[in-house]
Protein backbone atom coordinates (compact mmCIF):
# COMPACT_ATOMS: atom_id res chain seq x y z
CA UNK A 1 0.00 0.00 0.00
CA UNK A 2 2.73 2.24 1.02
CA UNK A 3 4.68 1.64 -2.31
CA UNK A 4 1.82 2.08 -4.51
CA UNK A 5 0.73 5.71 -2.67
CA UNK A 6 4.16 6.95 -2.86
CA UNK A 7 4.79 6.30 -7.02
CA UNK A 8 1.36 7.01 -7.62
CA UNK A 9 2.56 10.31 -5.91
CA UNK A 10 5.22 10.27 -8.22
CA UNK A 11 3.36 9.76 -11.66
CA UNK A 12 0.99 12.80 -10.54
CA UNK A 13 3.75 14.93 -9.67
CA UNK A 14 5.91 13.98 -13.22
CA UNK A 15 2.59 14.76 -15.17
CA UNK A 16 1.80 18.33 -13.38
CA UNK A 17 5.76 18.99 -14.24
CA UNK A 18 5.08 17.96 -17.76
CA UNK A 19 2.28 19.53 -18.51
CA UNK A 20 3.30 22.85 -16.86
CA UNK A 21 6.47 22.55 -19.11
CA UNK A 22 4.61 21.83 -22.34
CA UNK A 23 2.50 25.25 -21.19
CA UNK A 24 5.30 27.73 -20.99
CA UNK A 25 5.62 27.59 -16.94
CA UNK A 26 9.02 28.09 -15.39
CA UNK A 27 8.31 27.48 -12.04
CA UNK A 28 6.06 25.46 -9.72
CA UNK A 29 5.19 25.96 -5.80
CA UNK A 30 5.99 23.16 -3.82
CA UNK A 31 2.54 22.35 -1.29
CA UNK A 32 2.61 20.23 1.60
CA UNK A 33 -0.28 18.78 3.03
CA UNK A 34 0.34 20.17 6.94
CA UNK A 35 -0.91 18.66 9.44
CA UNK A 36 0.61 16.04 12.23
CA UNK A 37 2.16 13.37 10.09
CA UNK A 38 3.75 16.19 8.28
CA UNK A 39 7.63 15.47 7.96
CA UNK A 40 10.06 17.94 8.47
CA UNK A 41 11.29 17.66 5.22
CA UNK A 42 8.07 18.43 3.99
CA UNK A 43 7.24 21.53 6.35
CA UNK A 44 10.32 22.86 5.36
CA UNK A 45 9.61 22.99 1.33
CA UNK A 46 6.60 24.02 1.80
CA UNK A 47 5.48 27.26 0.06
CA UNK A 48 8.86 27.33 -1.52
CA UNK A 49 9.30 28.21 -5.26
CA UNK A 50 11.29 26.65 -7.93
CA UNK A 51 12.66 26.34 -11.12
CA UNK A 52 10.99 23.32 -13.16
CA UNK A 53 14.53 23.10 -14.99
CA UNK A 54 16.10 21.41 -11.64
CA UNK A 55 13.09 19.79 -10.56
CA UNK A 56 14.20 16.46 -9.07
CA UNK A 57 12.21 13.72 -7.22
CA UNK A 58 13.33 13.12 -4.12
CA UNK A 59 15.25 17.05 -3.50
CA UNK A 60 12.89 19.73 -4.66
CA UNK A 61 9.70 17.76 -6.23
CA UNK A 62 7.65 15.27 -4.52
CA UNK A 63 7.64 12.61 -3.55
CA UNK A 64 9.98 13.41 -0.88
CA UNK A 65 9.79 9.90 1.17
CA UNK A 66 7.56 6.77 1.41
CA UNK A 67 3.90 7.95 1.97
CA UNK A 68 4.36 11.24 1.21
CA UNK A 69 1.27 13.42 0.13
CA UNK A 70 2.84 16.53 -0.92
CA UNK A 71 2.09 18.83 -4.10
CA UNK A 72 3.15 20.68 -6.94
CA UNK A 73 1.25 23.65 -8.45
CA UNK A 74 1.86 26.05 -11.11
CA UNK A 75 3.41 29.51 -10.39
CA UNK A 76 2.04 31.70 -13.09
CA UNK A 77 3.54 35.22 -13.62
């Protein structure tokens, strides 16, 4: 279950990238979902903005760690 959640984490968060890419975006917003199973990893990206040229699973893109439930969303100028 845990493996599953986490790459089906992954595929979402590789499609928003694409898709933002194919639309012109530069940058996303990294979102984490806060709450008390928030990691500190996670509460630490949150609200942070990057460059979808260095996006990399695992650094700056979710997912960050099994189970994860974090989020990428568009940053539009």
């Amino acid at each position: 279950e845990r493996l599953v959640r986490t790459e089906t984490n992954y595929v979402i968060n590789q499609g928003h990238l694409n898709g933002y890419r194919d639309a012109g975006v530069e940058q996303y917003e990294f979102l984490a979902f806060i709450d008390n199973r928030t990691s500190r990893q996670c509460k630490h990206l949150d609200n942070h903005v990057f460059n979808i040229r260095d996006a990399q699973a695992g650094t700056n893109l979710p997912p960050m760690h099994p189970n994860c439930r974090s989020t990428i969303i568009p940053v539009i100028k």
